[in-house]
CSV table of C-alpha atoms in Angstrom, one decimal:
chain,number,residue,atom,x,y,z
K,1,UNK,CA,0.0,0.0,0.0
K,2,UNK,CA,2.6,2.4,1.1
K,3,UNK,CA,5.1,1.8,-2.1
K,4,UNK,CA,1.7,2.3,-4.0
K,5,UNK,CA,0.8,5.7,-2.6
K,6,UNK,CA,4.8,6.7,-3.1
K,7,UNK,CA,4.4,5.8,-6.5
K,8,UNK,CA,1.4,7.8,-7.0
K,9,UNK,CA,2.9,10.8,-5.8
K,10,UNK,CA,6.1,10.3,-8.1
K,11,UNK,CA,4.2,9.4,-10.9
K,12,UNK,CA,2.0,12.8,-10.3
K,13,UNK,CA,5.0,15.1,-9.8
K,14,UNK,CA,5.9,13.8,-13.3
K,15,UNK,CA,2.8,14.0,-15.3
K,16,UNK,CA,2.2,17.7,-13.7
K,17,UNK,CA,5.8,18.4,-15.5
K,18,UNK,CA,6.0,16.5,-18.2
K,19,UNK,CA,2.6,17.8,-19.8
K,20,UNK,CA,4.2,21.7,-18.8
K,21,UNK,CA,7.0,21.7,-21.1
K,22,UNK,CA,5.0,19.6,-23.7
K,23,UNK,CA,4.2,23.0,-24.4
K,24,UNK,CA,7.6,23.6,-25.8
K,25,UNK,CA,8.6,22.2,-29.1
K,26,UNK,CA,10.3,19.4,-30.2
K,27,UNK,CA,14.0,19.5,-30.5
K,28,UNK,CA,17.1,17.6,-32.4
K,29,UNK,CA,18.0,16.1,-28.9
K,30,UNK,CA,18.9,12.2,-28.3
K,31,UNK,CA,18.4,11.4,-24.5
K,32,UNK,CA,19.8,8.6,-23.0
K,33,UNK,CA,18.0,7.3,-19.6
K,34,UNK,CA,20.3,5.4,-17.5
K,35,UNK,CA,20.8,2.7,-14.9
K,36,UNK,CA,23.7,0.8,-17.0
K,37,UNK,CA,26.2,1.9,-19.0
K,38,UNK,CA,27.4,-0.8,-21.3
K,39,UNK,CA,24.7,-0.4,-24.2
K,40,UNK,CA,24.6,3.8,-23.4
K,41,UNK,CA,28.5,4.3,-23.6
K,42,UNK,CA,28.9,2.0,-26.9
K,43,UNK,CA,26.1,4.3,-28.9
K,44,UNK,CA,27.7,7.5,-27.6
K,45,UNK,CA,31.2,6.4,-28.6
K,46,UNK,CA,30.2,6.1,-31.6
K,47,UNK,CA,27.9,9.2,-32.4
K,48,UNK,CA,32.0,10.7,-31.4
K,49,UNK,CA,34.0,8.1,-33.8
K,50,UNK,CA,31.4,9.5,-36.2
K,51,UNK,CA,31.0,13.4,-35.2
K,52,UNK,CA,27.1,12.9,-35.0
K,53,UNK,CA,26.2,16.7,-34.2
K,54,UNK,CA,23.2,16.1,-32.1
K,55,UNK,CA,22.7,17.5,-28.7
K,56,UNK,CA,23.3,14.3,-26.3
K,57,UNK,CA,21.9,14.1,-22.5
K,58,UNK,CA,21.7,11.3,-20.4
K,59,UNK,CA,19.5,11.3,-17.2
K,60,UNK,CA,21.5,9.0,-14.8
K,61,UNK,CA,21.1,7.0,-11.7
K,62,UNK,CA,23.4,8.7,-8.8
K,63,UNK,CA,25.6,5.5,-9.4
K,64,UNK,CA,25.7,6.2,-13.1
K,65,UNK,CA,26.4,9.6,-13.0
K,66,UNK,CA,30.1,9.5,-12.4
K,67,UNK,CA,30.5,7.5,-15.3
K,68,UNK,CA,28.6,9.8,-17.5
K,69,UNK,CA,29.5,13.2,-16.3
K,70,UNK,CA,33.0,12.5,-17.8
K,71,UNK,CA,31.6,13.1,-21.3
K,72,UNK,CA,32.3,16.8,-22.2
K,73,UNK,CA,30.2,16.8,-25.2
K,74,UNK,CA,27.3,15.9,-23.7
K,75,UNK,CA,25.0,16.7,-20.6
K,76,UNK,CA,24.5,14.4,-18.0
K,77,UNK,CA,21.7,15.1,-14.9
K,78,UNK,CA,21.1,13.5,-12.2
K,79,UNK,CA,17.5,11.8,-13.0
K,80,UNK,CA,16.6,11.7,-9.2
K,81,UNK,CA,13.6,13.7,-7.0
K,82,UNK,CA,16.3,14.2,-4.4
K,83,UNK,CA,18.1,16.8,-6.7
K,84,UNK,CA,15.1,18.8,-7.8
K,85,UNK,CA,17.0,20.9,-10.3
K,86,UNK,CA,18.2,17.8,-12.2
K,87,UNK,CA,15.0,15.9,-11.8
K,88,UNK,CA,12.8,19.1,-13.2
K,89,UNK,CA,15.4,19.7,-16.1
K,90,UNK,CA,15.4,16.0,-17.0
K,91,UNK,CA,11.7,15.9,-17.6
K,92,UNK,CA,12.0,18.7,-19.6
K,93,UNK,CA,14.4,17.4,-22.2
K,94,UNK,CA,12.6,14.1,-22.0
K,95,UNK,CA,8.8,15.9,-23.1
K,96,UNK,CA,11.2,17.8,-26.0
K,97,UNK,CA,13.8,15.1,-27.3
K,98,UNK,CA,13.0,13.8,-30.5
K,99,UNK,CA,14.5,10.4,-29.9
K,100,UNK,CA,14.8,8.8,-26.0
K,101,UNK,CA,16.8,5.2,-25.9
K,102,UNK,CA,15.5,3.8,-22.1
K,103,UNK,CA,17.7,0.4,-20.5
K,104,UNK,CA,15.5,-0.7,-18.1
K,105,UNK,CA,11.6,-0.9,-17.0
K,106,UNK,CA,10.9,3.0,-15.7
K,107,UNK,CA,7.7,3.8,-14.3
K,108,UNK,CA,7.5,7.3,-15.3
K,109,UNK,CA,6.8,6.2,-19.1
K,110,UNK,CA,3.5,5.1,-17.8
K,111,UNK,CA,2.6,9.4,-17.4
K,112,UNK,CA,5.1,10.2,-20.7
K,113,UNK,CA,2.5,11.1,-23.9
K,114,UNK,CA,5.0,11.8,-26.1
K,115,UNK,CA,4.3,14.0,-28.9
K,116,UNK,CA,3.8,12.5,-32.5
K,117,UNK,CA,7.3,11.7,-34.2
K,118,UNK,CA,9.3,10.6,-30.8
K,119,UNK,CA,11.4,7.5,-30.9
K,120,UNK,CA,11.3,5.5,-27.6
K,121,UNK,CA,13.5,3.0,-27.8
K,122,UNK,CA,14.3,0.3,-25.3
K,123,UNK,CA,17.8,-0.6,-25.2
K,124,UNK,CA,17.3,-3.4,-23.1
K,125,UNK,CA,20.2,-3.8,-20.4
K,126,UNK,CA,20.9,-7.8,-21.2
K,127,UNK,CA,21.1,-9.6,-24.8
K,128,UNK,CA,19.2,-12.7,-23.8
K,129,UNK,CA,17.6,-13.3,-20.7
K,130,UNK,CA,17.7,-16.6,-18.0
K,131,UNK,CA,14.7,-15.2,-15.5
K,132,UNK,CA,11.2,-14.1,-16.4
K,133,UNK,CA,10.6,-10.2,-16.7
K,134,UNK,CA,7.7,-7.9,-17.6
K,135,UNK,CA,4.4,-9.7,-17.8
K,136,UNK,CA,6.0,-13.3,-17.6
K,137,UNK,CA,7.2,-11.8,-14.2
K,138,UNK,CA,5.3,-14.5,-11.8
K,139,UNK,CA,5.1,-11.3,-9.3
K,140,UNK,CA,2.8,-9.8,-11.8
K,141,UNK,CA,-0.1,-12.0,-10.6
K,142,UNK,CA,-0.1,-10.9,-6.7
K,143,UNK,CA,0.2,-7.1,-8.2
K,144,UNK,CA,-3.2,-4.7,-7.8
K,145,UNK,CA,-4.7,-4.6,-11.5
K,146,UNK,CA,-3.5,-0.7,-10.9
K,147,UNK,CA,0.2,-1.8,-11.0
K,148,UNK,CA,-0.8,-3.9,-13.9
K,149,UNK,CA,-2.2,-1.3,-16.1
K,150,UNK,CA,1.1,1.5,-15.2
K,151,UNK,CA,3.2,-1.8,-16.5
K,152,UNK,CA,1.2,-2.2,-19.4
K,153,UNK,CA,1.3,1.8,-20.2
K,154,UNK,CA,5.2,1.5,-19.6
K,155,UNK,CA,5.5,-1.2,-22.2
K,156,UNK,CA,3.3,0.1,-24.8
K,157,UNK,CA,5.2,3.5,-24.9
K,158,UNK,CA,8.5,1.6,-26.6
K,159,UNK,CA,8.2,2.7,-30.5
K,160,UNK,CA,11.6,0.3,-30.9
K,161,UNK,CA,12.8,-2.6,-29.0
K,162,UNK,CA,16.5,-3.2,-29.4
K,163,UNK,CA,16.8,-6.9,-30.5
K,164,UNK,CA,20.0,-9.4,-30.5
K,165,UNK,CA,18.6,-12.4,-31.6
K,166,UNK,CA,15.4,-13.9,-33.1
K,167,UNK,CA,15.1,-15.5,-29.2
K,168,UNK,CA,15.3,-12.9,-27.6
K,169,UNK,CA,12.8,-11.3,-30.4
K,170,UNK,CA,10.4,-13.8,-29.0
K,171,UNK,CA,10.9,-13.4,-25.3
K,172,UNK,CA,10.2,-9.2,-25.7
K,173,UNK,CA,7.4,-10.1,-27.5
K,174,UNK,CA,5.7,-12.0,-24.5
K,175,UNK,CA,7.3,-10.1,-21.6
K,176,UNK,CA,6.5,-6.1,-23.2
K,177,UNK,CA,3.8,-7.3,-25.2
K,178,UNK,CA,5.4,-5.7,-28.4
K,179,UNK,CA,3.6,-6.6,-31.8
K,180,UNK,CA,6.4,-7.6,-34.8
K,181,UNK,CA,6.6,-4.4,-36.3
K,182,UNK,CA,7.9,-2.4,-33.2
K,183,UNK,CA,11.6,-5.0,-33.1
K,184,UNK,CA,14.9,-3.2,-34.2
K,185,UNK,CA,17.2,-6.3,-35.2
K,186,UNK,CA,20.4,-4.3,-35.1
K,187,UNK,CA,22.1,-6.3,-32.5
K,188,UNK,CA,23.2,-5.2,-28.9
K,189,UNK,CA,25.8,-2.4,-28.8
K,190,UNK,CA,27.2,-4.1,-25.7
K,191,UNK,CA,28.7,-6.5,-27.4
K,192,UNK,CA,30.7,-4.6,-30.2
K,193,UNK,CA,33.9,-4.4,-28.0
K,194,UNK,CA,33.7,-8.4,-28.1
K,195,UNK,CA,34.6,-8.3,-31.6
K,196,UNK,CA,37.3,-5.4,-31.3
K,197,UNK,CA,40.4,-6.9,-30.2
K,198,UNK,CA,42.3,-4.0,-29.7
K,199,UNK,CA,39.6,-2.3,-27.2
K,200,UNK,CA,40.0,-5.3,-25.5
K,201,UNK,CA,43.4,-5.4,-24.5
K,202,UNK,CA,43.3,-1.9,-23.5
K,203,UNK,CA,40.8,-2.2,-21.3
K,204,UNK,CA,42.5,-5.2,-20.0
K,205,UNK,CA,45.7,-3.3,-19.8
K,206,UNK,CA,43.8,-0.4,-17.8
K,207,UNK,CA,42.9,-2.7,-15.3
K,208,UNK,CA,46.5,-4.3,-15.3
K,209,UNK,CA,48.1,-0.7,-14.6
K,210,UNK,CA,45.2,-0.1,-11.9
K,211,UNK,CA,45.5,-3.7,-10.5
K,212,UNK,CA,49.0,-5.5,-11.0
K,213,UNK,CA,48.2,-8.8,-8.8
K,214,UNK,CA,45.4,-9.6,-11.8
K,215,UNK,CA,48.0,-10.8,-13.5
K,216,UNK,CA,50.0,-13.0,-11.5
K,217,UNK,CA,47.1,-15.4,-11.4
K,218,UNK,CA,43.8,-16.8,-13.1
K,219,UNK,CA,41.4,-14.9,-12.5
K,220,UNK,CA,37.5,-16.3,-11.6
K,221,UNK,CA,34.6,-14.0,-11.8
K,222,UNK,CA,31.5,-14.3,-9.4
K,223,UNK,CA,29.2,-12.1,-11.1
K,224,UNK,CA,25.1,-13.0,-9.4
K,225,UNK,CA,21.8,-11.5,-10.4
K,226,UNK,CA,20.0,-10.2,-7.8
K,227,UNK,CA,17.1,-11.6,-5.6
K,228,UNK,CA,14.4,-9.4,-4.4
K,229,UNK,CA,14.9,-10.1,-0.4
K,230,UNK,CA,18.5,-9.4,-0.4
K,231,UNK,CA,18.4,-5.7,-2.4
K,232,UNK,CA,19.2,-3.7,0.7
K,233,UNK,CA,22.4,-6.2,1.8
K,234,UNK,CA,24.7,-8.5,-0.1
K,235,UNK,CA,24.9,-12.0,0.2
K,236,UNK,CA,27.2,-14.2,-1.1
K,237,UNK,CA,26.4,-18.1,-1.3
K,238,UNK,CA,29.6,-18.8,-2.6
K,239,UNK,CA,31.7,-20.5,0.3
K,240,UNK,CA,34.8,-18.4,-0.3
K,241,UNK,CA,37.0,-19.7,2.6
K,242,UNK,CA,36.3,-23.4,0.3
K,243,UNK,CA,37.3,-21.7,-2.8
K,244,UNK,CA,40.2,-20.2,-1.2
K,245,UNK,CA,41.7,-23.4,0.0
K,246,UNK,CA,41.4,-25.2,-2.6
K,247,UNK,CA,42.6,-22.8,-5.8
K,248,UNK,CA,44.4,-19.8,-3.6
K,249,UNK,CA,47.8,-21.0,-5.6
K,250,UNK,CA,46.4,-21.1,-9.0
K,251,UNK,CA,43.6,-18.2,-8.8
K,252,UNK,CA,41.9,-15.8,-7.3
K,253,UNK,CA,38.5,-14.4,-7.2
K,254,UNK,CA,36.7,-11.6,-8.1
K,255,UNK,CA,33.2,-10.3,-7.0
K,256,UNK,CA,31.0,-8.7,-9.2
K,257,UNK,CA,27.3,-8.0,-7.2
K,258,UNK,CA,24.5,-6.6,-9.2
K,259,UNK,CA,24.1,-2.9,-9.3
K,260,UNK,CA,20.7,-3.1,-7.6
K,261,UNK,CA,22.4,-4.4,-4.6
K,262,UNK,CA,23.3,-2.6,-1.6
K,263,UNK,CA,27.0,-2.8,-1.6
K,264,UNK,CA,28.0,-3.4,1.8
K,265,UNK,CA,30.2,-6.8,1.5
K,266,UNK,CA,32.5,-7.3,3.8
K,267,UNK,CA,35.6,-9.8,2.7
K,268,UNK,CA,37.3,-11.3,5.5
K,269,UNK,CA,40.5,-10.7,6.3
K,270,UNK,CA,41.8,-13.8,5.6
K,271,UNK,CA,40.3,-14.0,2.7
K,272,UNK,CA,41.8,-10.5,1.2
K,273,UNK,CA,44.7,-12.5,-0.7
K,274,UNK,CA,42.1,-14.8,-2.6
K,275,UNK,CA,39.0,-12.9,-3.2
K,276,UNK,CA,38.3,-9.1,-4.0
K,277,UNK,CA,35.2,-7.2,-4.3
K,278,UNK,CA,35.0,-5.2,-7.8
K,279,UNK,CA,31.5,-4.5,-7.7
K,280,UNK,CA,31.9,-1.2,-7.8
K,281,UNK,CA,33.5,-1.4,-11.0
K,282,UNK,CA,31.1,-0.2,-13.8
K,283,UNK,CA,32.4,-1.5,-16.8
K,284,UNK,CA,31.7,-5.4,-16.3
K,285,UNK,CA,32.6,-6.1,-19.9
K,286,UNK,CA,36.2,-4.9,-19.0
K,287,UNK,CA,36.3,-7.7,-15.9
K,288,UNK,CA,34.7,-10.3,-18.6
K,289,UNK,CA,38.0,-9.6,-20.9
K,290,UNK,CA,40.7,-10.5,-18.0
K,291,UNK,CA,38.9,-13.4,-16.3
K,292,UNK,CA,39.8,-17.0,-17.3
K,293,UNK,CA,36.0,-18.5,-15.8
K,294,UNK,CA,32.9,-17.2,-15.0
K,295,UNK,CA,30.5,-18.4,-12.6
K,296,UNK,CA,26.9,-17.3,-11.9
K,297,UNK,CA,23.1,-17.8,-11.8
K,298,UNK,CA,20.3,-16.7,-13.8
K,299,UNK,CA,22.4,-13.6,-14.3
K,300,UNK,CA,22.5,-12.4,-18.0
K,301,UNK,CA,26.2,-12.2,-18.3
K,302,UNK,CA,27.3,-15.5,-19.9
K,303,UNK,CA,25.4,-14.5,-23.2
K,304,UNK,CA,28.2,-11.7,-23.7
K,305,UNK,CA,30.9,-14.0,-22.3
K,306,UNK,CA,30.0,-17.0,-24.6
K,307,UNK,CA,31.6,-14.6,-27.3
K,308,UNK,CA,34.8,-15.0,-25.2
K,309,UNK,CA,34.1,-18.7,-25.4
K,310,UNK,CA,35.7,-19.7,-22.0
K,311,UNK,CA,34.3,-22.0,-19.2
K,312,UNK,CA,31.1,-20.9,-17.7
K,313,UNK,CA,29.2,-22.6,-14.3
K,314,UNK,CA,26.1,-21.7,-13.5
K,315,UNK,CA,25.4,-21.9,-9.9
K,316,UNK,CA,22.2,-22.2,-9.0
K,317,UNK,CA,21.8,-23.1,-4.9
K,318,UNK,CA,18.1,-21.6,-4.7
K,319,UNK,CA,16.7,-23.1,-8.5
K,320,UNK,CA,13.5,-24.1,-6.9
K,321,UNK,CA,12.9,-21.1,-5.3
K,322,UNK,CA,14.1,-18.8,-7.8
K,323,UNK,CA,11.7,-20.7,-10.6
K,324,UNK,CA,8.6,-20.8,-8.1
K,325,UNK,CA,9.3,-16.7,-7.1
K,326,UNK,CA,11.2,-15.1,-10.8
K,327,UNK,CA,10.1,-17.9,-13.3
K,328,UNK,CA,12.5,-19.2,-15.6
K,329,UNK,CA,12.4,-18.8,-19.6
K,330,UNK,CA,10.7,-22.3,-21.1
K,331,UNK,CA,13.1,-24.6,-22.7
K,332,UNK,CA,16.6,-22.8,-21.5
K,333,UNK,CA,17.8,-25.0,-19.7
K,334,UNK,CA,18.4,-27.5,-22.9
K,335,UNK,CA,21.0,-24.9,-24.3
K,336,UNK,CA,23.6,-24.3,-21.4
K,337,UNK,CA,27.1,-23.9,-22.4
K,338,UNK,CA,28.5,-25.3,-18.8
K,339,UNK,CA,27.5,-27.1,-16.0
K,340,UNK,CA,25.3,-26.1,-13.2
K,341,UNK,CA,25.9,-26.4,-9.4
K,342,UNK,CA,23.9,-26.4,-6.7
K,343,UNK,CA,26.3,-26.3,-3.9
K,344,UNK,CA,29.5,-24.5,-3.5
K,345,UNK,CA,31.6,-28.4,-3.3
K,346,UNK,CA,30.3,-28.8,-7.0
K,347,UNK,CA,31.3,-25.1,-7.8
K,348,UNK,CA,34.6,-26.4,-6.5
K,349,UNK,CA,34.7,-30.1,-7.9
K,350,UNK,CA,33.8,-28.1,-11.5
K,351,UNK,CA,36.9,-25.6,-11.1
K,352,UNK,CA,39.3,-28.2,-10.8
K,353,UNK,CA,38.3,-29.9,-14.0
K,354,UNK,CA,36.4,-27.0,-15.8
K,355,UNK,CA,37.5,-26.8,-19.5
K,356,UNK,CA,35.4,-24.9,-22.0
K,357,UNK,CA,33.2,-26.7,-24.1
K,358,UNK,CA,33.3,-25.2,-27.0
K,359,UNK,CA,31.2,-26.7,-29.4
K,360,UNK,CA,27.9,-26.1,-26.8
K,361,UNK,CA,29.4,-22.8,-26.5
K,362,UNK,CA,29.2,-21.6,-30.1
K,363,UNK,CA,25.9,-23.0,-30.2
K,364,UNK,CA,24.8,-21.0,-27.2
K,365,UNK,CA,26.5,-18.2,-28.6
K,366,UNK,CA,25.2,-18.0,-32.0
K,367,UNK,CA,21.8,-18.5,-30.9
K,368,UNK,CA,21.6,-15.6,-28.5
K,369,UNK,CA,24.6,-13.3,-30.4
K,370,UNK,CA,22.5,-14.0,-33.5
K,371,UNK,CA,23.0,-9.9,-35.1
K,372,UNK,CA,25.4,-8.7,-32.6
K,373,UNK,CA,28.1,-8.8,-35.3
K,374,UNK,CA,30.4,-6.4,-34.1
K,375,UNK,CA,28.3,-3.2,-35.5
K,376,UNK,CA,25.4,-2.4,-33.1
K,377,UNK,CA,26.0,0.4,-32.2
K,378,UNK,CA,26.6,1.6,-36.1
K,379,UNK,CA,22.6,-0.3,-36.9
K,380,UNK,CA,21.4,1.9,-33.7
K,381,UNK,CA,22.9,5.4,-34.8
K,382,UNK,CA,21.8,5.0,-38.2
K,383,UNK,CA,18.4,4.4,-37.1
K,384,UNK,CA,18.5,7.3,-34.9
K,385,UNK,CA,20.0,9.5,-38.0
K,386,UNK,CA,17.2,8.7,-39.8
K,387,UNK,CA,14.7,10.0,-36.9
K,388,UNK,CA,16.8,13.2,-36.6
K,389,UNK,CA,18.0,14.5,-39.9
């Protein structure tokens, strides 16, 4: 009831706003709103590599921001009610931009009647997808049929939906409802850097000049989704001190939580040699380059890593739970390019003999990497060119 009244009152600020600078015409503006920054920072380095001359603004989460507000050409605000300025600006350029790219399910689109001509695009944060979402969300159900409508209004304002891959085509067309016509099959921009070599090893050799110790050993990345009862605290199922006995000489370990998660982990001191916590490390593609195995749940990350085609575990302690509560996409399971564990000894019994099976990889791979190609973010701004010229 409460987060329904709160929600209300947001969604009212908005609308009273939003339908204000309406009034004001439409502009040559792309805006960019922001909770990750893979997809957002791949577009805008290209509108650079190409000297697109379009005003550029992204409306940013107060984690995002920092990662934003380094772009000189462009204007980044902080798209939050605590900073009223920001928050009032933002809804301004967002009732006059000509095109808007979203990442991620915002409530506010449920109160956005954008004028005739405006783009919204979803640039969906993930290029295939493990857990349910959107209406095949099994929370949906237990939701009043108010919170149903507002996601039904959020969905129908998308104009485009970013697509990867013909299954992932399928799975936007049952969680945002969206008819054939409304799919962009340009590939995820995410992904480009996966087939540029050279960005690769400098953003491996960044992190080398930040981090020497990454490259004394193999490196394993712990990269989790996150679950709805643990937002406001991490928890790690991963027995660590196991890991760290057995594979302390030959790796060590790095921990990658889920931006919606309250970052408060705490690694033991004993532990501090083994495993580090990088979650507050933005650029997860960057951690995806240096690290030799990847283990993790219902997360979206292995479709990107699969490009890398290196050893992937899935582990999944809590399947039962998590299928009953989040719902897991029908038939994925038949498709996995690694193993999956249910307890941290088979996490560990996999490590010791874990080596990349490359054949169920490609498949994996070319099924969910179907038109990321290596020029996404090219398909994306050429649409957009086409919307602003």
């Amino acid at each position: 009831m409460i987060r329904e009244i709160l929600v209300t009152f947001y969604l009212f600020v908005f609308s009273a706003v939003f339908n204000i600078c309406k009034l004001f015409p439409l502009q040559n503006k792309v805006t960019f709103v922001v909770s990750f920054s893979e997809n957002n920072k791949s577009i805008y380095k290209e509108m650079i590599r190409q000297d697109f001359s379009c005003r550029t603004l992204f409306l940013t989460t107060e984690k995002m921001y920092g990662v934003f507000s380094k772009f000189e050409k462009a204007t980044t605000l902080l798209f939050e009610m605590k900073k009223p300025l920001d928050f009032m600006r933002s809804i301004y350029h967002l009732a006059t931009s000509k095109v808007i790219l979203v990442d991620n399910y915002y409530g506010f689109l449920a109160k956005s009647e954008f004028k005739p001509g405006v783009d919204c695009i979803q640039l969906w944060h993930a290029n295939g997808a493990i857990k349910k979402f959107g209406l095949k969300d099994p929370s949906v159900e237990s939701r009043s049929s108010r919170a149903k409508g507002r996601f039904k209004a959020v969905y129908d304002r998308f104009t485009r939906v970013v697509v990867g891959s013909e299954a992932m085509a399928e799975i936007f067309r049952g969680a945002f409802g969206v008819t054939e016509d409304r799919l962009l099959r340009t590939g995820i921009p995410r992904t480009d850097v996966f087939f540029d070599q050279t960005a690769q090893l400098r953003a491996k050799s960044k992190l080398y000049k930040k981090f020497p110790f990454l490259k004394e050993k193999k490196v394993l990345l712990y990269a989790p989704t996150y679950r709805e009862n643990q937002l406001s605290s991490a928890e790690i199922k991963l027995n660590l001190k196991k890991l760290a006995l057995q594979f302390e000489d030959e790796y060590i370990l790095l921990l990658k939580l889920h931006p919606a998660v309250k970052n408060d982990l705490c690694i033991p001191a004993e532990l501090s040699h083994f495993a580090y916590d990088f979650s507050g490390w933005h650029q997860l593609n960057e951690l995806l380059f240096i690290s030799d195995m990847l283990i993790t749940d219902y997360s979206s990350v292995p479709f990107e890593y699969s490009l890398l085609n290196r050893p992937i575990i899935f582990f999944w302690y809590d399947l039962g739970q998590y299928e009953k509560e989040r719902g897991i996409w029908e038939n994925f399971m038949s498709l996995l390019p690694g193993p999956v564990a249910h307890t941290s000894e088979e996490v560990a019994a996999y490590i010791s003999r874990m080596k990349a099976d490359h054949e169920s990889t490609h498949l994996f791979s070319s099924k969910w990497n179907e038109y990321s190609k290596g020029e996404s973010s090219r398909n994306i701004l050429d649409y957009i060119r086409k919307k602003i010229d």
